mmCIF file of C-alpha atoms and ligand atoms in Angstrom:
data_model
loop_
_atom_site.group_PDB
_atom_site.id
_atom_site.type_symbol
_atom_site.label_atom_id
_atom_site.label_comp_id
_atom_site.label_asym_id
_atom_site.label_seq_id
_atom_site.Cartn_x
_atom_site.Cartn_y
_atom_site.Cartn_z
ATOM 1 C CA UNK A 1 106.151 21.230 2.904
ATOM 2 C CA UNK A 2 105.824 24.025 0.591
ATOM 3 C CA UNK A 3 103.792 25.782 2.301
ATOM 4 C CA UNK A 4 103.451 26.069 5.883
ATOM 5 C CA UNK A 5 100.331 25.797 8.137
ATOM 6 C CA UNK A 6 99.639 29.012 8.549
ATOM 7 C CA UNK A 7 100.217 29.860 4.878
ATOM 8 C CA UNK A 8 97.953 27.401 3.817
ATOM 9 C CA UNK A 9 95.084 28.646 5.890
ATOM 10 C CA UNK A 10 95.336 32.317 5.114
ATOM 11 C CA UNK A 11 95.521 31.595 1.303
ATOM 12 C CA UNK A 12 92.766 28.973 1.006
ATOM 13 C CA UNK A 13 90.930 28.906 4.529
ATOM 14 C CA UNK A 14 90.658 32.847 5.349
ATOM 15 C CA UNK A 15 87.832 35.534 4.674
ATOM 16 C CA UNK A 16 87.051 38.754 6.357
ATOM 17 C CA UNK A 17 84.207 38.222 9.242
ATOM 18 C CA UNK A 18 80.728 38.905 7.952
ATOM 19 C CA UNK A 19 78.253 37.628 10.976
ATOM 20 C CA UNK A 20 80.517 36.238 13.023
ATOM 21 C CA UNK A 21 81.990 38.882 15.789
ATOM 22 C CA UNK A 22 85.296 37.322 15.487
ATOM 23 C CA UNK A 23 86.490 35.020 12.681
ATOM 24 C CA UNK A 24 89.545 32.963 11.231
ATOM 25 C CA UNK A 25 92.968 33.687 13.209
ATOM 26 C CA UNK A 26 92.536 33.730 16.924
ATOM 27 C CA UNK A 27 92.191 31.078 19.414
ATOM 28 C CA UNK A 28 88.546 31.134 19.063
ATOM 29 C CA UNK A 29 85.877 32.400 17.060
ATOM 30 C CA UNK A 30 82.822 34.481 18.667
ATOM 31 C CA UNK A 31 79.417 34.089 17.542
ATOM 32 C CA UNK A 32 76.621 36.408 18.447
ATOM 33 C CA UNK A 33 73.287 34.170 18.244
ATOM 34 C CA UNK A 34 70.203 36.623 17.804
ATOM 35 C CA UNK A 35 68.026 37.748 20.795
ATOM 36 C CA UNK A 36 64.998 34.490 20.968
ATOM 37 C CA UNK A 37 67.414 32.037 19.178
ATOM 38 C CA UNK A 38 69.145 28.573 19.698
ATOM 39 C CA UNK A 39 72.254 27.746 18.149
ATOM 40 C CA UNK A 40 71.986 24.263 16.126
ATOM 41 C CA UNK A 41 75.087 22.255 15.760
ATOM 42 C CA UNK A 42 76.648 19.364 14.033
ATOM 43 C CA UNK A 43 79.621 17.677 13.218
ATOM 44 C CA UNK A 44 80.041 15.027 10.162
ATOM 45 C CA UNK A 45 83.767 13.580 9.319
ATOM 46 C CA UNK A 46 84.575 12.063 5.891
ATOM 47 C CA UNK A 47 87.283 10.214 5.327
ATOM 48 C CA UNK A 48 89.021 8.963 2.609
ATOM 49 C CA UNK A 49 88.404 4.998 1.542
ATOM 50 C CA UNK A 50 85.455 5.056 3.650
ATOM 51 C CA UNK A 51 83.514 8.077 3.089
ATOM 52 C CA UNK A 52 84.488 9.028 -0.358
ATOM 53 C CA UNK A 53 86.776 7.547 -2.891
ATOM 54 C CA UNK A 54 90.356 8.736 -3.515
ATOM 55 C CA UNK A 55 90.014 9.059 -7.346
ATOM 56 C CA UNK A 56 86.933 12.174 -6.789
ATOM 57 C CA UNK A 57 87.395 15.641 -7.807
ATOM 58 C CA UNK A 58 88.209 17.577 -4.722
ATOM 59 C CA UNK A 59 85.673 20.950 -6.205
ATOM 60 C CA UNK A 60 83.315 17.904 -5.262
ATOM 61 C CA UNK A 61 84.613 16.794 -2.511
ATOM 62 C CA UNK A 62 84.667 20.709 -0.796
ATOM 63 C CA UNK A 63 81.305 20.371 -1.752
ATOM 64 C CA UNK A 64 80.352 17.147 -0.081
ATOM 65 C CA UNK A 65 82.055 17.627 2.908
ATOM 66 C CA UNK A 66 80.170 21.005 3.819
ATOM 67 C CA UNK A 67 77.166 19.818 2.150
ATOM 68 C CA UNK A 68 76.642 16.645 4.632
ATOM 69 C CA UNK A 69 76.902 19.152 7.391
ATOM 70 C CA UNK A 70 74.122 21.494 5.960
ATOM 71 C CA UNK A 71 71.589 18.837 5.666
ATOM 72 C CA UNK A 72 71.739 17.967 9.625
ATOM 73 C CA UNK A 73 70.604 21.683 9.998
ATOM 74 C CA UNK A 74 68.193 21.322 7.385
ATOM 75 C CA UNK A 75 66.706 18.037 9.282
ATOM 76 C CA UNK A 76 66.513 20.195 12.533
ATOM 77 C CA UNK A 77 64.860 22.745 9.939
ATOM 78 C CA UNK A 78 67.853 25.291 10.978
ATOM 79 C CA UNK A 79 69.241 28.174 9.312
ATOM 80 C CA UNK A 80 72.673 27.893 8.637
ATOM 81 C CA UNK A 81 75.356 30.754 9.790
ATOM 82 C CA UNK A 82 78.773 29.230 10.230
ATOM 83 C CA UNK A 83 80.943 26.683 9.981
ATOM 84 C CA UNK A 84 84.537 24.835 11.010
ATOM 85 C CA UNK A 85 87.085 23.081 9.105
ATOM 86 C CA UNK A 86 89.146 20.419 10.686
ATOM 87 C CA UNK A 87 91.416 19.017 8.061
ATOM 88 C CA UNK A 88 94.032 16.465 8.164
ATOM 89 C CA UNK A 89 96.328 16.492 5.024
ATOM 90 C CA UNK A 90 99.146 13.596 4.084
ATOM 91 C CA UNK A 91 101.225 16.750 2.270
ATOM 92 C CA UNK A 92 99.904 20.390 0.568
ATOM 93 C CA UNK A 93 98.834 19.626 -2.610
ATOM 94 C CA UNK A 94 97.563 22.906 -4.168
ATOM 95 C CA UNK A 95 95.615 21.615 -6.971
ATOM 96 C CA UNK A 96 93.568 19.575 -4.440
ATOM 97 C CA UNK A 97 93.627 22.749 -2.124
ATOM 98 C CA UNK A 98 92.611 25.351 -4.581
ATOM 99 C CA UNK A 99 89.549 22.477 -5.525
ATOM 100 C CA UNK A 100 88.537 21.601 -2.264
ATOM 101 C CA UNK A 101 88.444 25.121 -1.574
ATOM 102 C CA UNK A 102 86.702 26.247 -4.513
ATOM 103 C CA UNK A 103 83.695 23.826 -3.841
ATOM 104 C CA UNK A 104 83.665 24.589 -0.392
ATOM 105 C CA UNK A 105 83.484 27.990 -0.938
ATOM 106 C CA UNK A 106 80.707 27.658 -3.317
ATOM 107 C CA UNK A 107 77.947 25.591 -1.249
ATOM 108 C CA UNK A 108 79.161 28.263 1.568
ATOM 109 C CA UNK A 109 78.431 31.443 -0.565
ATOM 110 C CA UNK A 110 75.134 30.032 -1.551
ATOM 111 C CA UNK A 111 74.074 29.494 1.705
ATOM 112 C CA UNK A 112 75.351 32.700 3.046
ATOM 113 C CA UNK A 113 77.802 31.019 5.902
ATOM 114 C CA UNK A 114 81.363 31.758 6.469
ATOM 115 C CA UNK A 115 84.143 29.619 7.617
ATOM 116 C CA UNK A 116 84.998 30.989 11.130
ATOM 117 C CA UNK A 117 88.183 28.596 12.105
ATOM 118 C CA UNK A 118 89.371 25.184 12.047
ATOM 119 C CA UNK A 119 92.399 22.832 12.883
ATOM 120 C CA UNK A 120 94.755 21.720 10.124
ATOM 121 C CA UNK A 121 97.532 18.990 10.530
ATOM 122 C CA UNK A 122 99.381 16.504 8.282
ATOM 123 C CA UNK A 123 98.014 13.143 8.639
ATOM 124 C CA UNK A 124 95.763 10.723 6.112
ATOM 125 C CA UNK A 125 93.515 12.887 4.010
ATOM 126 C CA UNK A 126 90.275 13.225 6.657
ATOM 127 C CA UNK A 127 87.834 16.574 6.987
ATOM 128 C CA UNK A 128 85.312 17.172 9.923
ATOM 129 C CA UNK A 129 83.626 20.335 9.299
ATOM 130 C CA UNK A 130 80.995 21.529 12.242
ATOM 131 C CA UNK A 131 78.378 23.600 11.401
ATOM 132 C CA UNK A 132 76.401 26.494 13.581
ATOM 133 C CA UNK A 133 72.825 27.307 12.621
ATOM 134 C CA UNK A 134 70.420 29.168 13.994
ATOM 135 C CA UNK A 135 66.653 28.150 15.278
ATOM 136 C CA UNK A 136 63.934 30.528 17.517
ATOM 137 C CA UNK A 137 64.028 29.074 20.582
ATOM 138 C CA UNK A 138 61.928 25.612 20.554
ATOM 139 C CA UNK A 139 61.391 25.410 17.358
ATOM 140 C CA UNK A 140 64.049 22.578 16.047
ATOM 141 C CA UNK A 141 62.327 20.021 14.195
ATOM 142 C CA UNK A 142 63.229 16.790 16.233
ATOM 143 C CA UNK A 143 63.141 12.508 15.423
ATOM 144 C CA UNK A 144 60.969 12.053 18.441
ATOM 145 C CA UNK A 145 58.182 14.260 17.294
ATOM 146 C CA UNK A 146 56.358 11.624 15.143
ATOM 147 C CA UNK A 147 52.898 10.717 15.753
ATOM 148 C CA UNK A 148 50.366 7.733 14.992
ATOM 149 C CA UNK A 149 48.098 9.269 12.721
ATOM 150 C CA UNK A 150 51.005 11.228 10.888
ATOM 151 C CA UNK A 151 51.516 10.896 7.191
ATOM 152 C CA UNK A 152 55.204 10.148 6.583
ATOM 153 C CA UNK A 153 57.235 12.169 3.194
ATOM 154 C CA UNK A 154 60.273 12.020 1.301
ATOM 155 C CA UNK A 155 61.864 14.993 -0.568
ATOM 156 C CA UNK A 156 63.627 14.411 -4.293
ATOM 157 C CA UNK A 157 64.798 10.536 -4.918
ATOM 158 C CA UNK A 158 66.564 8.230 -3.334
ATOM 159 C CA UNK A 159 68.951 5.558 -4.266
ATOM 160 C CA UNK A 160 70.727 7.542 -7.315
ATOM 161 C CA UNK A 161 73.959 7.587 -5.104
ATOM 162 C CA UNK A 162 74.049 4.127 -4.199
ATOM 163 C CA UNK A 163 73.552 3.087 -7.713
ATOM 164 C CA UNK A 164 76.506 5.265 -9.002
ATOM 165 C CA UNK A 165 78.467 2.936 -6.111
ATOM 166 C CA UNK A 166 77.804 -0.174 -7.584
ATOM 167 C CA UNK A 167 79.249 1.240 -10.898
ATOM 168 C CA UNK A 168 82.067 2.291 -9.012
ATOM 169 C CA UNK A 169 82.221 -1.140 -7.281
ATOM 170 C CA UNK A 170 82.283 -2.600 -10.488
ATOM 171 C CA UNK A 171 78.679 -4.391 -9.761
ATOM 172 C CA UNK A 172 76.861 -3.432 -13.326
ATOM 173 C CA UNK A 173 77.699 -0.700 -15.702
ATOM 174 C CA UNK A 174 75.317 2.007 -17.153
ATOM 175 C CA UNK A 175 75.459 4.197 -20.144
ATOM 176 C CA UNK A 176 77.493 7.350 -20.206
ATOM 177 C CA UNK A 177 75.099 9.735 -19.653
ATOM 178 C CA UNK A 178 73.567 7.750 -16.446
ATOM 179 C CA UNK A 179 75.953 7.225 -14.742
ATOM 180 C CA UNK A 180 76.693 10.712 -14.981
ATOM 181 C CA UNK A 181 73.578 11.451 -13.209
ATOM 182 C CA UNK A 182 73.712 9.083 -10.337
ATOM 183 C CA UNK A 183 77.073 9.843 -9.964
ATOM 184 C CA UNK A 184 76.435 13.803 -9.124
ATOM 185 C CA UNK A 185 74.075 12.935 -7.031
ATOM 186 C CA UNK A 186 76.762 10.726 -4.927
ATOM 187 C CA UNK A 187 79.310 13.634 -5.211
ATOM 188 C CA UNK A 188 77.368 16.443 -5.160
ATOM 189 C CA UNK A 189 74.224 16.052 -2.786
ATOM 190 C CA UNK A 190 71.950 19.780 -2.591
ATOM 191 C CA UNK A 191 71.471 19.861 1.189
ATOM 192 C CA UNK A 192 67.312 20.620 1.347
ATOM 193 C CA UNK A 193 68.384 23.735 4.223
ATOM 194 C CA UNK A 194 64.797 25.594 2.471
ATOM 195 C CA UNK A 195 62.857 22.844 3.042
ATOM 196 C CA UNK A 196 63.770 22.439 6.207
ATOM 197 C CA UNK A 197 63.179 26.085 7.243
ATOM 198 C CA UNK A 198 59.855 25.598 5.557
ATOM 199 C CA UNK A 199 58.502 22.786 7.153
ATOM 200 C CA UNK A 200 59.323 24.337 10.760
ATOM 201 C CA UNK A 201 55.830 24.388 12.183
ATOM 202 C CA UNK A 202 54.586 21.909 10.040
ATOM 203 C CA UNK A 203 56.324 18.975 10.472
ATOM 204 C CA UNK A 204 56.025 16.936 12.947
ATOM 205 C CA UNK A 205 59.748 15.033 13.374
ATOM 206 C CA UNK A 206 62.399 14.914 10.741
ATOM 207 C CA UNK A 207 65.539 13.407 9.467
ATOM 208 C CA UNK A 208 68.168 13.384 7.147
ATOM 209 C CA UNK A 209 68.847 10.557 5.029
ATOM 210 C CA UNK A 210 72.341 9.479 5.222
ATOM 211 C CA UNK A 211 72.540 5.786 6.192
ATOM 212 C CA UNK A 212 69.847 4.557 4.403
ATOM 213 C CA UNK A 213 65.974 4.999 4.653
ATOM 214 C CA UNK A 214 65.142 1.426 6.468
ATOM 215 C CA UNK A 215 67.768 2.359 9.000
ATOM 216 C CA UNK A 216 67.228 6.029 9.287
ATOM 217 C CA UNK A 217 63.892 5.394 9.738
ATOM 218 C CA UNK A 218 64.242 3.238 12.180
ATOM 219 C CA UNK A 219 66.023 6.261 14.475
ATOM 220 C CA UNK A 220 62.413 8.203 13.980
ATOM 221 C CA UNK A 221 60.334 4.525 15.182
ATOM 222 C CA UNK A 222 62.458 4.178 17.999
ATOM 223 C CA UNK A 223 62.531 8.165 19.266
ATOM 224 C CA UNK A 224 59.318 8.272 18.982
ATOM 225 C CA UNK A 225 57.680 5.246 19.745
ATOM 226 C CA UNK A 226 55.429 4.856 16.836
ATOM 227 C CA UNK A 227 55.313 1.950 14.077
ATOM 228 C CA UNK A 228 55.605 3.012 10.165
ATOM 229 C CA UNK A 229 53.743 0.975 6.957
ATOM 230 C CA UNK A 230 55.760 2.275 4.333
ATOM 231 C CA UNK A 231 54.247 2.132 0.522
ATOM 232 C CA UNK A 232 57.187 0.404 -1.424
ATOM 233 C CA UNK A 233 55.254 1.692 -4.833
ATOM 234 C CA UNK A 234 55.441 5.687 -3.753
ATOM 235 C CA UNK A 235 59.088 5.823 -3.432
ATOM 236 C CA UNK A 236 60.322 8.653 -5.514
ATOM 237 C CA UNK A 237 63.434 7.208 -7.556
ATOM 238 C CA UNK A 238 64.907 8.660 -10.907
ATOM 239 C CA UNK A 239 64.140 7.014 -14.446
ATOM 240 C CA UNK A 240 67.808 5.717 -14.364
ATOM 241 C CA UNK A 241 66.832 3.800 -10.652
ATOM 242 C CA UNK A 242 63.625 2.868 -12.317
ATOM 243 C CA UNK A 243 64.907 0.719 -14.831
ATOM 244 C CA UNK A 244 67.054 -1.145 -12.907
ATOM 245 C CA UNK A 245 66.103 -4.936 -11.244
ATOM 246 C CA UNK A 246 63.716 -4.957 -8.506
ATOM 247 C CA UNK A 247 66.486 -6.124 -6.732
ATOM 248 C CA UNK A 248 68.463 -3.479 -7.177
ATOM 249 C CA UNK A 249 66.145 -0.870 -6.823
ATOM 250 C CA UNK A 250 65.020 -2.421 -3.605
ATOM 251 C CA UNK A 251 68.547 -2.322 -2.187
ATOM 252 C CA UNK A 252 69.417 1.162 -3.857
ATOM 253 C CA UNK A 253 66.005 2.916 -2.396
ATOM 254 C CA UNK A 254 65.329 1.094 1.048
ATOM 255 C CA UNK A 255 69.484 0.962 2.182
ATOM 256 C CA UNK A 256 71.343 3.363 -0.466
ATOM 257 C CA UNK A 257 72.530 5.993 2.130
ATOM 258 C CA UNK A 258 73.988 8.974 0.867
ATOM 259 C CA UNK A 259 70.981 10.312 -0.167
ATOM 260 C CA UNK A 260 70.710 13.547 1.954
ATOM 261 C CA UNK A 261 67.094 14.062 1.565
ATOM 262 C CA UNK A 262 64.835 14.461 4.271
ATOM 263 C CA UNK A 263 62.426 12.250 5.760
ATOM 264 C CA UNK A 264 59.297 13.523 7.869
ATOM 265 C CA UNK A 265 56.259 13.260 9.310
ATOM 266 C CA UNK A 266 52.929 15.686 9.713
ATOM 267 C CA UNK A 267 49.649 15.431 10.413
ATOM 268 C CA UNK A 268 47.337 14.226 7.865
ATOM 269 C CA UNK A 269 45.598 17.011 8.108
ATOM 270 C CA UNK A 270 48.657 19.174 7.182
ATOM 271 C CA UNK A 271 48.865 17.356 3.733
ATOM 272 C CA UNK A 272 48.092 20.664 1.593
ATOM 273 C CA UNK A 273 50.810 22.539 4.167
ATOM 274 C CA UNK A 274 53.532 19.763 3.348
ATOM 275 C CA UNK A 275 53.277 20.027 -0.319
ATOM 276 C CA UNK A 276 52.830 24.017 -0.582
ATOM 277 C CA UNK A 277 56.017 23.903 1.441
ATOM 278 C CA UNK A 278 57.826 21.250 -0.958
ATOM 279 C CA UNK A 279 56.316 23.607 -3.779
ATOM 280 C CA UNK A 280 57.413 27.069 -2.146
ATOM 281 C CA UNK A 281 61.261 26.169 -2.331
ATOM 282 C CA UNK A 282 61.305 24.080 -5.526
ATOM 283 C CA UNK A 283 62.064 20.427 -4.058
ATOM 284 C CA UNK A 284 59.312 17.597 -4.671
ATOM 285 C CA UNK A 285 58.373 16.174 -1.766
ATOM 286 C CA UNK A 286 56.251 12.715 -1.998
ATOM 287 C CA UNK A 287 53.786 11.217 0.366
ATOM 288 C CA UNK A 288 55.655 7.551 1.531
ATOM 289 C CA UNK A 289 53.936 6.413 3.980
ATOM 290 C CA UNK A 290 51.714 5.947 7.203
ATOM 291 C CA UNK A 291 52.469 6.409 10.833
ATOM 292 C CA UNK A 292 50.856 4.168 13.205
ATOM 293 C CA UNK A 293 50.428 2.885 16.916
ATOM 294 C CA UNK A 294 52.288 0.551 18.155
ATOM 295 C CA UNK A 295 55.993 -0.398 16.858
ATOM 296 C CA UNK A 296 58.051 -1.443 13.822
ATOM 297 C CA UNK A 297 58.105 -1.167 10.141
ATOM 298 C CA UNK A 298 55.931 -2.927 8.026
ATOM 299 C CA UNK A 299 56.199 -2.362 3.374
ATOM 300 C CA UNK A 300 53.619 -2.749 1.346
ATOM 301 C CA UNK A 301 53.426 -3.163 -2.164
ATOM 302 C CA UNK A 302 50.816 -1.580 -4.599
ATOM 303 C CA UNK A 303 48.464 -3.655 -3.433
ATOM 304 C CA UNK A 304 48.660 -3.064 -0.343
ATOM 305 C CA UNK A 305 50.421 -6.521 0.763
ATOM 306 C CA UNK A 306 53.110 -6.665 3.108
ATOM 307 C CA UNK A 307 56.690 -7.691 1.756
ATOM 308 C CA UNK A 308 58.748 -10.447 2.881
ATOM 309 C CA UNK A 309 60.777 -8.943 5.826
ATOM 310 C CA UNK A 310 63.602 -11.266 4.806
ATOM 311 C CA UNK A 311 63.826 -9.149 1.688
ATOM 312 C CA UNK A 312 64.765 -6.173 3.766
ATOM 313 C CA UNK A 313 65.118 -6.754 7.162
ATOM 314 C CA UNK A 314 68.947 -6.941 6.950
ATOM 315 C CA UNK A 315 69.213 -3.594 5.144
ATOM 316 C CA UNK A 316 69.003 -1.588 8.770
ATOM 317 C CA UNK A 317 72.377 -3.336 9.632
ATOM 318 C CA UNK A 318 73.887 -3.316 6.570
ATOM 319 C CA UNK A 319 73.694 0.259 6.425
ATOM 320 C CA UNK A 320 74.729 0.590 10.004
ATOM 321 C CA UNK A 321 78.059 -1.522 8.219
ATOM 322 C CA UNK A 322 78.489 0.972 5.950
ATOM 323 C CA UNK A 323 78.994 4.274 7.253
HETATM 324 P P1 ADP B 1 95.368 26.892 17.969
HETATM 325 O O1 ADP B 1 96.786 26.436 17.988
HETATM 326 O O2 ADP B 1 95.061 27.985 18.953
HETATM 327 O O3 ADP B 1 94.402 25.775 17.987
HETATM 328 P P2 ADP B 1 95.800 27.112 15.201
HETATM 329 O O4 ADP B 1 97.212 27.580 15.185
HETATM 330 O O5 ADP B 1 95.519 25.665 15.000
HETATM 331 O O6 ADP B 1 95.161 27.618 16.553
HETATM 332 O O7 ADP B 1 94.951 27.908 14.108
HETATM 333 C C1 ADP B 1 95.141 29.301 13.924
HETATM 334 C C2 ADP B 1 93.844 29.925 13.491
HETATM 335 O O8 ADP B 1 93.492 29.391 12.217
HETATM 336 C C3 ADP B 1 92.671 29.644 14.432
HETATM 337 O O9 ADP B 1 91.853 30.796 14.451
HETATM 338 C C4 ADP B 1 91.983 28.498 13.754
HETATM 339 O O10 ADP B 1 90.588 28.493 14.067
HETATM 340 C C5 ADP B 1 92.228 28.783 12.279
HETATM 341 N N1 ADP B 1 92.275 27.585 11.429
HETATM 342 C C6 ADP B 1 93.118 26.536 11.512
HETATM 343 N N2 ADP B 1 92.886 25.641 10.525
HETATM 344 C C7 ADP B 1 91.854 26.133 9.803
HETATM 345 C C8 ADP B 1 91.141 25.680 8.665
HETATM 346 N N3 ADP B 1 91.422 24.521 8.053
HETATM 347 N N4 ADP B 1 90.132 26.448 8.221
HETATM 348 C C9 ADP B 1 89.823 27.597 8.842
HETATM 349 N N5 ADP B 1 90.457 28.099 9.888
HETATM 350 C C10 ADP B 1 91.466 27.377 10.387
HETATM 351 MG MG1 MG B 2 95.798 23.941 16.157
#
């Protein structure tokens, strides 16, 4: 190796301590959480074949990695502060490094968090980053907290990512400019960390949508013990999704994954609240759905008629498959 371990993490992988009382470079970091607060923490590991594809540009991957990490905080409706890098490399490559890095760096200096240690080894190219936010004290916005009577929401679209898979699977091709789009939004997901601070207070359970809406939905039914009739019609989805086959969409919006939006419920009564929040940090967020008694997931279409389950039951599983 060029470079040795320890070279490698003081040139890419080392900043001066901001928050933190102790940062990068002893055998533990030392966080301070604020009088009144809970630390909220999460760990997401990507790794390469399954969770991202060798052939994408590591600024994006940096990116991606943290970013996946941020939006469990933002589902918990945390405020980021810190972060770990665990990082398994087959050999030091600085072009990747110095690109990894730089998008890493990026999503972290927008958010205001700093990197406070890690692990780094050779091995097959795999990251697990854990991420430290911070919550007053019984606040965190939980999957159990749903409600019959709740309305359920969506933030941004969903399916864009999955869509830019299929291209990459070689399934159908779109035009230039498209596939562009769908394809940032697979590589370079904005974690909704505002929105999740904003709806603290408001709503009622939440989660981030990583594995697929039928399936990540399915963790808020069963924490909660409530049933959901989702309106297939009010699912946000980009014009590219739009003009796609129902088939397609169907697959892309109900069991994409990767979208990393958030999915919640409030009160009906809270329906002004919701959107004022969606409005107040710039993110749509769009009405989806109904909470009920009682269990499971029924889709409607615009009229109001349930689908087929055998359309969609599988999707739950198939998403399950897939990450
Ligand atoms: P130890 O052997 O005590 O586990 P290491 O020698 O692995 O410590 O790491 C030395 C220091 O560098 C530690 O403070 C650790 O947290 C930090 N570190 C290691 N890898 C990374 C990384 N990829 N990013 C940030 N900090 C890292
Ligand atoms: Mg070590």
């Amino acid at each position: 190796m060029p470079l040795g371990e320890f070279d490698l993490i003081a040139r890419w992988f080392t900043r001066p301590a901001r928050q933190a009382v102790l940062g990068v470079g002893d055998d533990c970091a030392l966080l301070q959480p604020r009088v009144g607060c809970q630390w909220a923490v999460s760990s997401d590991m990507l790794v390469e074949g399954r969770h991202f594809l060798s052939t994408v540009d590591p600024r994006r991957l940096g990116h991606k990695a943290l970013a996946v990490n941020l939006s469990d905080l933002a589902a918990c409706g945390a405020t980021p502060v810190a972060f770990t890098l665990a990082l398994a490399l087959p050999r030091v490559d600085e072009g990747f490094l110095s690109g990894f890095a730089e998008g890493m760096w990026a999503l972290a200096d927008a958010h205001g968090i700093e990197l406070v240690g890690g692990d780094t080894t050779a091995g097959p190219l795999n990251i697990c980053i854990t991420v430290f936010g911070e919550l007053p004290a019984g606040q965190a916005l939980l999957r159990s907290g749903a409600r019959a009577g709740d309305e359920l929401w969506v933030s941004g679209c969903l399916g864009d990512a999955r869509l830019a898979l299929e291209v990459f699977r070689g399934a159908l091709a779109l035009p230039a400019a498209d596939f562009e789009s769908v394809r940032r939004a697979m590589e370079c997901p904005q974690p909704r960390v505002a929105l999740g601070q904003a709806l603290r207070g408001v709503a009622t359970s939440a989660i981030d949508l990583s594995d697929g809406l039928v399936g990540d939905l399915g963790h808020i039914l069963r924490r909660a013990g409530v049933g959901v009739r989702l309106d297939w019609s009010r699912l946000p989805r980009s014009e590219v999704l739009a003009a796609q086959p129902p088939a397609l969409q169907q697959q892309c919006l109900l069991a994409g994954g990767d979208d990393y939006e958030l999915l919640f419920t409030a009160p009906a009564d809270r329906h002004a609240q919701v959107l004022a929040a969606g409005a107040s940090v710039g993110v749509p967020v769009t009405h989806i759905g109904a909470v009920l008694a009682g269990e499971g997931l029924t889709i409607v279409d615009a009229r109001g008629v349930a689908i087929e389950p055998g359309a969609w039951r599988g999707f739950d599983h198939f998403a399950g498959e897939a990450r």
